[in-house]
Amino acid sequence: MLGRSHFCSGLGVLFLLASTAFASQGPADSLSLEQFLARVRASHPVITQARILADQGLTQIREARGAMDPRVTLMQQRKTWEDKLELGLQDFDLRIPTLWGPDIMLGYDQSEGSKVNPQSTSIPGGQWKSGIRVPLGREGWINRRRTDLRQAYAMADMAASQRDNLINDILLDAAQDYHRWEASQRQTDIYTEALVIANDVLNFVRYAAEIGERPFIDTLEAGIQQRTWQQRLEEARIKEIEARFALAVHLWDSLGVNELSRNYRRSVHASALPTPAPVHDSATYAGFLADHPRLQLLRSDIAQQELELRWLRSRLMPQLDLEWSFTPLPGSSPSYNIANGGQFTGINLDIPLFLRRERARIERQKLNITSRQWQLEWTGAGLRQELERSLQQYVLYRNLLVLQEKLVVENRRMLEAEKTRFQAGESNVFILNQREVNLINAEVKVVELQLQQHLNVLQQFHLSGLMNRYALPR
């Protein structure tokens, strides 16, 4: 007959062997947080799309600079009647726009025939001409070309801020899904270990009841505990599957193929990921908030609208264009001596009256800018409030985690003491199971608090616009 001392010592060896066997299981395909986020940064479709947005902003600058590209025009007309030339025109123009408004011109004219307009008549063999057009007034103060170029730079900044904001958001989602997946695996491991021990305890209790060492009611208690852990394990596996598929959405290879079918395990051999530290305290986060991509996006938008407002205000001024060109005489020196040739001067004056349309556009633009400025203030205040709340919650999560870890240590001591009492015949399976339940629940609560603490720090990185610095490979 098996004695009580043999049964109880066998039960103690059982707990040790079950824990050792479970700890010896190694992950088949590991994935660390640094590896995961590095792959997200490199191959995630949304991040790739965000980089394309920034490249599109640079093309707008190139497009605006195209307004200063030189332009060549060529015109040739010829008319004959009864084999006689009545009209022959050739006109070649090279116009070079500049950023500040003046246009430099170079051209060649040739006209011949019996019905040429006297105003267009040129000397035999054609004539070269050169000149400049200088806009004054509204086009001389702020012209459309310069405004478009500055707005293109502002739009490029907007595209870069939009890229950073998208990356900040997608890295937050990816890191949150990783920590939830990691926590779900740890909870599954805890319940798996508890079920392994419960199965062996049930087998021992059954054997002891069969040989008369334990009452048969203990087998019912051990069976209830075994099925409870089995149910908890199945629930944990369901959550792990959900977390794994949520994680797989972020995993793409270099060819743009999603790795939904890969089954990864966390590569953390310790009980949990290292406890994160807060981004900064409440006295130093103002500088980080100022550079948040969401705020930078609004500032760039306001800068673009202010450039448009300046251009609209210039429409209130009259427009004065001065034009001068010079045509040298045949055979004169290439230096284009003004005394040897013909000159053309022109003045164009445009004075708008009433200006009702221009003033209405200015007022509407002012209202647009005011609206965006209020949006900037409201967004900045919201980020400050959320970050301050997150910083205060971090302290509370840290205190809760310290208390919960102490509860784990104390419940483990109580379980060990209950084992000793059980071996001495002063306890029963029901009390032993209760001590184990308290310990498992405390360990699961630690995992949940650690997850909340990780998510809290992630929120701090996101609110500060620093998710691109989170968990960089060392």
CSV table of C-alpha atoms in Angstrom, one decimal:
chain,number,residue,atom,x,y,z
A,1,MET,CA,0.0,0.0,0.0
A,2,LEU,CA,1.2,3.5,-0.8
A,3,GLY,CA,1.8,5.5,2.3
A,4,ARG,CA,0.7,9.1,2.8
A,5,SER,CA,4.4,10.3,2.9
A,6,HIS,CA,5.1,8.6,-0.4
A,7,PHE,CA,2.0,10.2,-2.0
A,8,CYS,CA,2.8,13.7,-0.7
A,9,SER,CA,6.4,13.5,-1.7
A,10,GLY,CA,5.4,12.3,-5.1
A,11,LEU,CA,3.1,15.3,-5.3
A,12,GLY,CA,5.9,17.7,-4.6
A,13,VAL,CA,8.1,16.0,-7.2
A,14,LEU,CA,5.1,16.3,-9.6
A,15,PHE,CA,5.0,20.1,-9.3
A,16,LEU,CA,8.7,20.4,-9.9
A,17,LEU,CA,8.8,18.1,-13.0
A,18,ALA,CA,5.7,19.7,-14.6
A,19,SER,CA,7.3,23.2,-14.2
A,20,THR,CA,10.6,21.9,-15.6
A,21,ALA,CA,9.0,20.2,-18.5
A,22,PHE,CA,7.0,23.2,-19.4
A,23,ALA,CA,10.0,25.6,-19.2
A,24,SER,CA,12.1,23.4,-21.5
A,25,GLN,CA,9.7,24.0,-24.4
A,26,GLY,CA,11.4,26.4,-26.8
A,27,PRO,CA,9.9,28.6,-29.5
A,28,ALA,CA,10.1,27.3,-33.0
A,29,ASP,CA,10.0,30.6,-34.8
A,30,SER,CA,10.7,33.6,-32.6
A,31,LEU,CA,9.9,37.3,-33.2
A,32,SER,CA,11.2,40.0,-31.0
A,33,LEU,CA,9.7,43.5,-30.6
A,34,GLU,CA,12.7,45.1,-32.3
A,35,GLN,CA,12.6,42.6,-35.3
A,36,PHE,CA,8.9,43.1,-35.6
A,37,LEU,CA,8.9,46.9,-35.7
A,38,ALA,CA,12.0,46.9,-38.0
A,39,ARG,CA,10.0,44.9,-40.5
A,40,VAL,CA,7.0,47.2,-40.1
A,41,ARG,CA,9.1,50.2,-40.8
A,42,ALA,CA,10.7,48.6,-43.8
A,43,SER,CA,7.7,46.8,-45.6
A,44,HIS,CA,4.3,47.9,-44.2
A,45,PRO,CA,2.1,49.1,-47.1
A,46,VAL,CA,0.8,52.2,-45.2
A,47,ILE,CA,4.3,53.3,-44.4
A,48,THR,CA,5.3,52.8,-48.0
A,49,GLN,CA,2.3,54.9,-49.0
A,50,ALA,CA,3.3,57.6,-46.5
A,51,ARG,CA,6.8,57.8,-48.1
A,52,ILE,CA,5.1,58.2,-51.5
A,53,LEU,CA,3.2,61.2,-50.1
A,54,ALA,CA,6.4,62.9,-49.2
A,55,ASP,CA,7.8,62.2,-52.7
A,56,GLN,CA,4.7,63.7,-54.2
A,57,GLY,CA,5.3,66.9,-52.2
A,58,LEU,CA,8.7,67.2,-53.8
A,59,THR,CA,7.2,67.0,-57.3
A,60,GLN,CA,5.0,70.0,-56.5
A,61,ILE,CA,8.2,72.0,-55.9
A,62,ARG,CA,9.5,70.9,-59.3
A,63,GLU,CA,6.2,71.8,-60.9
A,64,ALA,CA,6.2,75.3,-59.4
A,65,ARG,CA,9.8,75.8,-60.6
A,66,GLY,CA,8.6,74.9,-64.1
A,67,ALA,CA,6.9,78.3,-64.3
A,68,MET,CA,10.4,79.8,-64.6
A,69,ASP,CA,11.4,77.5,-67.5
A,70,PRO,CA,12.5,79.4,-70.7
A,71,ARG,CA,9.9,79.2,-73.5
A,72,VAL,CA,10.6,79.2,-77.2
A,73,THR,CA,7.9,80.1,-79.8
A,74,LEU,CA,8.3,79.9,-83.6
A,75,MET,CA,5.8,81.2,-86.1
A,76,GLN,CA,6.1,81.1,-89.9
A,77,GLN,CA,3.5,82.1,-92.5
A,78,ARG,CA,3.7,82.4,-96.3
A,79,LYS,CA,1.1,83.4,-98.9
A,80,THR,CA,1.5,83.5,-102.7
A,81,TRP,CA,-0.7,84.6,-105.5
A,82,GLU,CA,0.0,83.8,-109.1
A,83,ASP,CA,3.5,82.8,-108.2
A,84,LYS,CA,4.1,86.1,-106.5
A,85,LEU,CA,4.9,86.4,-102.8
A,86,GLU,CA,2.3,88.5,-101.1
A,87,LEU,CA,3.1,87.7,-97.4
A,88,GLY,CA,6.0,86.0,-95.8
A,89,LEU,CA,6.4,86.1,-92.0
A,90,GLN,CA,8.9,84.5,-89.7
A,91,ASP,CA,8.9,85.1,-85.9
A,92,PHE,CA,11.2,83.5,-83.3
A,93,ASP,CA,10.9,84.4,-79.6
A,94,LEU,CA,12.9,83.2,-76.6
A,95,ARG,CA,11.4,84.3,-73.3
A,96,ILE,CA,13.1,83.7,-69.9
A,97,PRO,CA,10.9,84.3,-66.9
A,98,THR,CA,12.5,85.1,-63.6
A,99,LEU,CA,11.4,84.4,-60.0
A,100,TRP,CA,11.1,88.1,-59.1
A,101,GLY,CA,8.9,89.0,-62.1
A,102,PRO,CA,10.9,90.5,-65.0
A,103,ASP,CA,11.0,88.6,-68.3
A,104,ILE,CA,14.0,88.6,-70.5
A,105,MET,CA,13.3,88.4,-74.2
A,106,LEU,CA,15.3,87.6,-77.3
A,107,GLY,CA,13.9,87.2,-80.8
A,108,TYR,CA,14.2,87.3,-84.6
A,109,ASP,CA,11.7,88.8,-87.1
A,110,GLN,CA,11.6,88.7,-90.8
A,111,SER,CA,8.8,89.9,-93.0
A,112,GLU,CA,8.6,90.3,-96.8
A,113,GLY,CA,5.9,90.5,-99.5
A,114,SER,CA,3.8,93.1,-101.1
A,115,LYS,CA,1.0,92.9,-98.5
A,116,VAL,CA,2.9,93.0,-95.3
A,117,ASN,CA,1.6,95.3,-92.6
A,118,PRO,CA,3.8,98.3,-92.5
A,119,GLN,CA,4.0,98.1,-88.7
A,120,SER,CA,5.4,94.6,-89.1
A,121,THR,CA,7.9,95.4,-91.8
A,122,SER,CA,11.5,94.4,-91.1
A,123,ILE,CA,14.7,95.2,-92.8
A,124,PRO,CA,15.8,92.9,-95.7
A,125,GLY,CA,17.2,89.6,-94.3
A,126,GLY,CA,15.4,89.9,-91.0
A,127,GLN,CA,16.4,91.5,-87.7
A,128,TRP,CA,17.2,90.4,-84.2
A,129,LYS,CA,15.7,92.0,-81.2
A,130,SER,CA,16.2,91.8,-77.4
A,131,GLY,CA,14.4,93.3,-74.5
A,132,ILE,CA,13.0,93.1,-71.0
A,133,ARG,CA,9.6,93.4,-69.4
A,134,VAL,CA,9.4,94.6,-65.8
A,135,PRO,CA,6.1,94.3,-63.9
A,136,LEU,CA,5.5,96.8,-61.2
A,137,GLY,CA,2.6,97.3,-58.8
A,138,ARG,CA,0.9,94.1,-57.7
A,139,GLU,CA,2.9,91.7,-59.9
A,140,GLY,CA,6.1,93.4,-58.9
A,141,TRP,CA,5.4,93.1,-55.2
A,142,ILE,CA,4.2,89.5,-55.0
A,143,ASN,CA,3.8,87.7,-58.3
A,144,ARG,CA,2.1,84.4,-58.9
A,145,ARG,CA,5.3,82.5,-59.8
A,146,ARG,CA,7.0,83.4,-56.5
A,147,THR,CA,3.8,82.7,-54.5
A,148,ASP,CA,3.3,79.3,-56.2
A,149,LEU,CA,6.9,78.3,-55.4
A,150,ARG,CA,6.6,79.2,-51.8
A,151,GLN,CA,3.3,77.4,-51.5
A,152,ALA,CA,4.9,74.3,-53.1
A,153,TYR,CA,7.5,74.3,-50.3
A,154,ALA,CA,4.7,74.6,-47.7
A,155,MET,CA,2.8,71.8,-49.4
A,156,ALA,CA,6.0,69.7,-49.4
A,157,ASP,CA,6.3,70.3,-45.6
A,158,MET,CA,2.6,69.3,-45.3
A,159,ALA,CA,3.3,66.1,-47.1
A,160,ALA,CA,6.3,65.3,-44.9
A,161,SER,CA,4.2,66.0,-41.8
A,162,GLN,CA,1.4,63.8,-43.1
A,163,ARG,CA,4.0,61.1,-43.8
A,164,ASP,CA,5.3,61.3,-40.2
A,165,ASN,CA,1.8,61.4,-38.8
A,166,LEU,CA,0.8,58.2,-40.7
A,167,ILE,CA,4.0,56.4,-39.6
A,168,ASN,CA,3.4,57.6,-36.0
A,169,ASP,CA,-0.2,56.1,-36.1
A,170,ILE,CA,0.7,52.8,-37.8
A,171,LEU,CA,3.6,52.1,-35.5
A,172,LEU,CA,1.3,52.7,-32.6
A,173,ASP,CA,-1.2,50.2,-33.9
A,174,ALA,CA,1.6,47.7,-34.7
A,175,ALA,CA,3.3,48.0,-31.3
A,176,GLN,CA,0.0,47.7,-29.4
A,177,ASP,CA,-0.9,44.6,-31.4
A,178,TYR,CA,2.5,43.1,-30.6
A,179,HIS,CA,2.2,43.7,-26.8
A,180,ARG,CA,-1.3,42.3,-26.8
A,181,TRP,CA,0.0,39.2,-28.7
A,182,GLU,CA,2.9,38.8,-26.3
A,183,ALA,CA,0.6,39.1,-23.3
A,184,SER,CA,-1.9,36.6,-24.8
A,185,GLN,CA,1.0,34.1,-25.2
A,186,ARG,CA,2.1,34.6,-21.6
A,187,GLN,CA,-1.4,34.0,-20.3
A,188,THR,CA,-1.7,30.9,-22.5
A,189,ASP,CA,1.6,29.7,-21.0
A,190,ILE,CA,0.4,30.3,-17.5
A,191,TYR,CA,-2.8,28.3,-18.0
A,192,THR,CA,-1.0,25.6,-19.9
A,193,GLU,CA,1.4,25.1,-17.0
A,194,ALA,CA,-1.6,25.1,-14.6
A,195,LEU,CA,-3.4,22.5,-16.7
A,196,VAL,CA,-0.3,20.2,-16.8
A,197,ILE,CA,0.0,20.3,-13.1
A,198,ALA,CA,-3.8,19.8,-12.6
A,199,ASN,CA,-3.8,16.7,-14.9
A,200,ASP,CA,-1.0,15.1,-12.9
A,201,VAL,CA,-2.6,16.0,-9.6
A,202,LEU,CA,-5.9,14.4,-10.8
A,203,ASN,CA,-4.0,11.2,-11.7
A,204,PHE,CA,-2.3,11.1,-8.4
A,205,VAL,CA,-5.5,11.7,-6.4
A,206,ARG,CA,-7.3,9.0,-8.4
A,207,TYR,CA,-4.6,6.5,-7.7
A,208,ALA,CA,-4.5,7.5,-4.0
A,209,ALA,CA,-8.3,7.2,-3.8
A,210,GLU,CA,-8.2,3.7,-5.4
A,211,ILE,CA,-5.7,2.5,-2.8
A,212,GLY,CA,-7.5,4.1,0.1
A,213,GLU,CA,-5.1,7.0,0.9
A,214,ARG,CA,-7.6,9.8,-0.1
A,215,PRO,CA,-11.4,10.0,-0.1
A,216,PHE,CA,-13.0,9.8,-3.6
A,217,ILE,CA,-14.5,13.3,-3.1
A,218,ASP,CA,-11.0,14.6,-3.6
A,219,THR,CA,-11.1,13.2,-7.2
A,220,LEU,CA,-14.1,15.3,-7.9
A,221,GLU,CA,-12.4,18.4,-6.5
A,222,ALA,CA,-9.3,17.7,-8.6
A,223,GLY,CA,-11.4,17.0,-11.7
A,224,ILE,CA,-13.3,20.3,-11.3
A,225,GLN,CA,-10.0,22.2,-11.0
A,226,GLN,CA,-8.6,20.4,-14.0
A,227,ARG,CA,-11.6,21.2,-16.2
A,228,THR,CA,-11.6,24.8,-14.9
A,229,TRP,CA,-8.0,25.3,-16.1
A,230,GLN,CA,-8.8,23.5,-19.4
A,231,GLN,CA,-11.7,26.0,-19.9
A,232,ARG,CA,-9.4,29.0,-19.1
A,233,LEU,CA,-6.8,27.6,-21.4
A,234,GLU,CA,-9.2,27.3,-24.3
A,235,GLU,CA,-10.4,30.9,-23.7
A,236,ALA,CA,-6.8,32.1,-23.6
A,237,ARG,CA,-6.0,30.3,-26.9
A,238,ILE,CA,-9.0,32.0,-28.6
A,239,LYS,CA,-7.6,35.4,-27.5
A,240,GLU,CA,-4.1,34.4,-28.7
A,241,ILE,CA,-5.5,33.5,-32.1
A,242,GLU,CA,-7.2,36.8,-32.3
A,243,ALA,CA,-4.0,38.6,-31.3
A,244,ARG,CA,-1.9,36.6,-33.7
A,245,PHE,CA,-4.0,37.5,-36.7
A,246,ALA,CA,-4.1,41.1,-35.6
A,247,LEU,CA,-0.3,41.0,-35.5
A,248,ALA,CA,0.0,39.2,-38.9
A,249,VAL,CA,-1.7,42.2,-40.6
A,250,HIS,CA,1.4,44.2,-40.0
A,251,LEU,CA,3.9,41.6,-41.3
A,252,TRP,CA,4.8,42.0,-45.0
A,253,ASP,CA,7.9,40.8,-46.8
A,254,SER,CA,9.9,42.8,-49.3
A,255,LEU,CA,7.8,41.6,-52.2
A,256,GLY,CA,4.6,43.0,-50.7
A,257,VAL,CA,3.2,39.6,-49.6
A,258,ASN,CA,1.4,39.4,-46.2
A,259,GLU,CA,2.6,36.6,-43.9
A,260,LEU,CA,-0.7,35.8,-42.4
A,261,SER,CA,0.0,32.0,-42.3
A,262,ARG,CA,3.2,32.3,-40.2
A,263,ASN,CA,3.0,31.2,-36.6
A,264,TYR,CA,5.5,33.2,-34.5
A,265,ARG,CA,6.4,32.9,-30.9
A,266,ARG,CA,7.7,35.7,-28.8
A,267,SER,CA,11.5,35.6,-28.4
A,268,VAL,CA,11.4,36.8,-24.8
A,269,HIS,CA,12.8,34.1,-22.5
A,270,ALA,CA,12.1,36.2,-19.3
A,271,SER,CA,8.7,36.4,-17.7
A,272,ALA,CA,7.9,39.6,-19.5
A,273,LEU,CA,9.4,42.3,-21.7
A,274,PRO,CA,11.5,44.9,-19.8
A,275,THR,CA,9.4,47.4,-17.9
A,276,PRO,CA,9.3,50.5,-20.1
A,277,ALA,CA,10.1,54.0,-18.8
A,278,PRO,CA,8.0,57.0,-19.5
A,279,VAL,CA,8.9,59.2,-22.4
A,280,HIS,CA,9.4,62.3,-20.3
A,281,ASP,CA,7.9,64.0,-17.3
A,282,SER,CA,5.3,66.8,-17.3
A,283,ALA,CA,8.0,69.5,-17.1
A,284,THR,CA,9.7,68.5,-20.4
A,285,TYR,CA,7.0,67.4,-22.8
A,286,ALA,CA,6.2,70.8,-24.2
A,287,GLY,CA,9.2,70.7,-26.6
A,288,PHE,CA,8.1,67.3,-27.9
A,289,LEU,CA,4.6,68.4,-28.5
A,290,ALA,CA,5.7,71.4,-30.5
A,291,ASP,CA,7.2,69.0,-33.1
A,292,HIS,CA,4.3,66.6,-33.2
A,293,PRO,CA,3.6,65.8,-36.9
A,294,ARG,CA,-0.1,66.6,-36.5
A,295,LEU,CA,0.7,70.1,-35.3
A,296,GLN,CA,3.4,70.5,-38.0
A,297,LEU,CA,0.8,69.6,-40.6
A,298,LEU,CA,-1.6,72.3,-39.4
A,299,ARG,CA,1.3,74.9,-39.2
A,300,SER,CA,2.3,74.1,-42.8
A,301,ASP,CA,-1.3,74.5,-43.9
A,302,ILE,CA,-1.6,77.9,-42.1
A,303,ALA,CA,1.7,79.0,-43.8
A,304,GLN,CA,0.3,78.1,-47.2
A,305,GLN,CA,-2.9,80.0,-46.5
A,306,GLU,CA,-1.0,83.0,-45.4
A,307,LEU,CA,1.0,83.0,-48.6
A,308,GLU,CA,-2.3,83.0,-50.5
A,309,LEU,CA,-3.6,85.9,-48.4
A,310,ARG,CA,-0.5,88.0,-49.2
A,311,TRP,CA,-1.1,87.4,-52.9
A,312,LEU,CA,-4.7,88.3,-52.6
A,313,ARG,CA,-3.8,91.5,-50.9
A,314,SER,CA,-1.5,92.4,-53.7
A,315,ARG,CA,-4.5,92.3,-56.1
A,316,LEU,CA,-5.6,95.6,-54.5
A,317,MET,CA,-2.7,97.4,-56.1
A,318,PRO,CA,-2.7,98.8,-59.6
A,319,GLN,CA,-0.6,97.0,-62.2
A,320,LEU,CA,2.2,98.8,-64.1
A,321,ASP,CA,4.2,97.0,-66.8
A,322,LEU,CA,7.3,98.5,-68.3
A,323,GLU,CA,8.6,97.0,-71.6
A,324,TRP,CA,11.7,97.9,-73.5
A,325,SER,CA,13.3,96.2,-76.5
A,326,PHE,CA,16.1,97.0,-78.9
A,327,THR,CA,16.7,96.1,-82.5
A,328,PRO,CA,20.2,96.7,-83.9
A,329,LEU,CA,20.9,97.9,-87.4
A,330,PRO,CA,22.4,95.5,-89.9
A,331,GLY,CA,26.2,95.3,-89.7
A,332,SER,CA,26.4,96.9,-86.2
A,333,SER,CA,28.6,95.4,-83.6
A,334,PRO,CA,27.4,92.5,-81.5
A,335,SER,CA,27.5,94.7,-78.5
A,336,TYR,CA,24.1,96.2,-79.5
A,337,ASN,CA,25.0,99.8,-79.2
A,338,ILE,CA,21.8,101.5,-78.5
A,339,ALA,CA,22.7,104.4,-80.8
A,340,ASN,CA,22.8,102.1,-83.8
A,341,GLY,CA,19.3,100.6,-84.0
A,342,GLY,CA,15.7,100.9,-83.1
A,343,GLN,CA,14.1,100.9,-79.7
A,344,PHE,CA,10.7,100.1,-78.5
A,345,THR,CA,9.2,101.2,-75.1
A,346,GLY,CA,5.8,100.4,-73.7
A,347,ILE,CA,3.8,101.2,-70.6
A,348,ASN,CA,0.7,99.2,-69.6
A,349,LEU,CA,-1.3,100.5,-66.6
A,350,ASP,CA,-4.2,98.6,-65.1
A,351,ILE,CA,-6.2,100.2,-62.2
A,352,PRO,CA,-9.0,98.1,-60.6
A,353,LEU,CA,-12.0,100.0,-59.3
A,354,PHE,CA,-14.3,99.2,-56.4
A,355,LEU,CA,-12.4,95.9,-55.7
A,356,ARG,CA,-15.4,94.1,-54.3
A,357,ARG,CA,-14.4,90.7,-55.5
A,358,GLU,CA,-10.8,91.1,-54.2
A,359,ARG,CA,-11.9,92.3,-50.8
A,360,ALA,CA,-14.4,89.5,-50.5
A,361,ARG,CA,-11.7,87.0,-51.3
A,362,ILE,CA,-9.4,88.5,-48.7
A,363,GLU,CA,-12.0,88.4,-46.0
A,364,ARG,CA,-12.8,84.7,-46.8
A,365,GLN,CA,-9.1,83.9,-46.7
A,366,LYS,CA,-8.8,85.6,-43.3
A,367,LEU,CA,-11.6,83.5,-42.0
A,368,ASN,CA,-10.0,80.3,-43.3
A,369,ILE,CA,-6.7,81.2,-41.5
A,370,THR,CA,-8.6,82.0,-38.3
A,371,SER,CA,-10.4,78.7,-38.4
A,372,ARG,CA,-7.1,76.8,-38.9
A,373,GLN,CA,-5.5,78.6,-36.1
A,374,TRP,CA,-8.3,77.7,-33.7
A,375,GLN,CA,-7.9,74.1,-34.9
A,376,LEU,CA,-4.2,74.2,-34.2
A,377,GLU,CA,-4.9,75.5,-30.7
A,378,TRP,CA,-7.6,72.9,-30.0
A,379,THR,CA,-5.4,70.0,-31.3
A,380,GLY,CA,-2.4,71.1,-29.2
A,381,ALA,CA,-4.5,71.5,-26.1
A,382,GLY,CA,-6.0,68.0,-26.7
A,383,LEU,CA,-2.5,66.5,-27.1
A,384,ARG,CA,-1.3,68.2,-23.9
A,385,GLN,CA,-4.3,66.9,-21.9
A,386,GLU,CA,-4.0,63.4,-23.1
A,387,LEU,CA,-0.2,63.3,-22.5
A,388,GLU,CA,-0.6,64.7,-19.0
A,389,ARG,CA,-3.3,62.1,-18.3
A,390,SER,CA,-1.0,59.3,-19.6
A,391,LEU,CA,1.9,60.5,-17.5
A,392,GLN,CA,-0.2,60.4,-14.3
A,393,GLN,CA,-1.7,57.0,-15.2
A,394,TYR,CA,1.9,55.6,-15.7
A,395,VAL,CA,2.7,56.3,-12.0
A,396,LEU,CA,-0.5,54.5,-10.9
A,397,TYR,CA,0.2,51.5,-13.2
A,398,ARG,CA,3.7,51.3,-11.8
A,399,ASN,CA,2.4,51.3,-8.2
A,400,LEU,CA,-0.2,48.7,-9.0
A,401,LEU,CA,2.3,46.5,-10.7
A,402,VAL,CA,4.6,46.6,-7.6
A,403,LEU,CA,1.7,45.6,-5.4
A,404,GLN,CA,0.6,42.9,-7.7
A,405,GLU,CA,4.1,41.4,-7.9
A,406,LYS,CA,4.2,41.3,-4.1
A,407,LEU,CA,0.9,39.5,-4.2
A,408,VAL,CA,2.3,36.9,-6.5
A,409,VAL,CA,5.3,36.3,-4.2
A,410,GLU,CA,3.0,36.1,-1.2
A,411,ASN,CA,0.5,33.7,-2.9
A,412,ARG,CA,3.4,31.5,-4.0
A,413,ARG,CA,4.6,31.3,-0.4
A,414,MET,CA,1.1,30.4,0.7
A,415,LEU,CA,0.9,27.7,-1.9
A,416,GLU,CA,4.3,26.3,-0.7
A,417,ALA,CA,3.1,26.4,2.9
A,418,GLU,CA,-0.2,24.7,1.9
A,419,LYS,CA,1.8,21.9,0.2
A,420,THR,CA,3.7,21.4,3.5
A,421,ARG,CA,0.5,21.3,5.5
A,422,PHE,CA,-0.9,18.9,2.9
A,423,GLN,CA,2.1,16.6,3.3
A,424,ALA,CA,1.6,16.6,7.0
A,425,GLY,CA,-2.1,15.7,6.6
A,426,GLU,CA,-3.4,19.0,7.9
A,427,SER,CA,-4.9,20.2,4.6
A,428,ASN,CA,-6.9,18.9,1.7
A,429,VAL,CA,-7.1,19.1,-2.1
A,430,PHE,CA,-9.8,21.8,-1.9
A,431,ILE,CA,-7.6,24.2,0.1
A,432,LEU,CA,-4.5,23.3,-2.0
A,433,ASN,CA,-6.5,24.1,-5.2
A,434,GLN,CA,-7.6,27.5,-3.8
A,435,ARG,CA,-4.0,28.5,-3.1
A,436,GLU,CA,-3.1,27.5,-6.7
A,437,VAL,CA,-6.1,29.5,-8.1
A,438,ASN,CA,-5.0,32.6,-6.1
A,439,LEU,CA,-1.5,32.3,-7.4
A,440,ILE,CA,-2.5,31.8,-11.1
A,441,ASN,CA,-5.0,34.7,-10.9
A,442,ALA,CA,-2.3,36.9,-9.4
A,443,GLU,CA,0.1,35.9,-12.2
A,444,VAL,CA,-2.5,36.6,-14.9
A,445,LYS,CA,-3.2,40.0,-13.2
A,446,VAL,CA,0.5,40.9,-13.4
A,447,VAL,CA,0.5,40.1,-17.2
A,448,GLU,CA,-2.6,42.4,-17.6
A,449,LEU,CA,-1.0,45.2,-15.6
A,450,GLN,CA,2.2,44.9,-17.5
A,451,LEU,CA,0.3,45.1,-20.8
A,452,GLN,CA,-1.5,48.2,-19.6
A,453,GLN,CA,1.8,49.8,-18.6
A,454,HIS,CA,3.3,49.0,-22.1
A,455,LEU,CA,0.2,50.5,-23.8
A,456,ASN,CA,0.5,53.5,-21.6
A,457,VAL,CA,4.1,54.2,-22.6
A,458,LEU,CA,3.1,53.6,-26.3
A,459,GLN,CA,0.5,56.2,-25.9
A,460,GLN,CA,3.1,58.6,-24.5
A,461,PHE,CA,5.4,58.0,-27.5
A,462,HIS,CA,2.5,58.5,-29.9
A,463,LEU,CA,1.2,61.7,-28.3
A,464,SER,CA,4.8,63.1,-28.4
A,465,GLY,CA,5.2,62.1,-32.1
A,466,LEU,CA,8.1,59.8,-31.2
A,467,MET,CA,6.8,56.4,-32.3
A,468,ASN,CA,9.5,56.1,-34.9
A,469,ARG,CA,12.1,56.0,-32.0
A,470,TYR,CA,10.2,53.3,-30.1
A,471,ALA,CA,12.1,49.9,-29.7
A,472,LEU,CA,14.8,50.7,-32.2
A,473,PRO,CA,17.3,47.9,-32.7
A,474,ARG,CA,20.3,48.3,-30.4
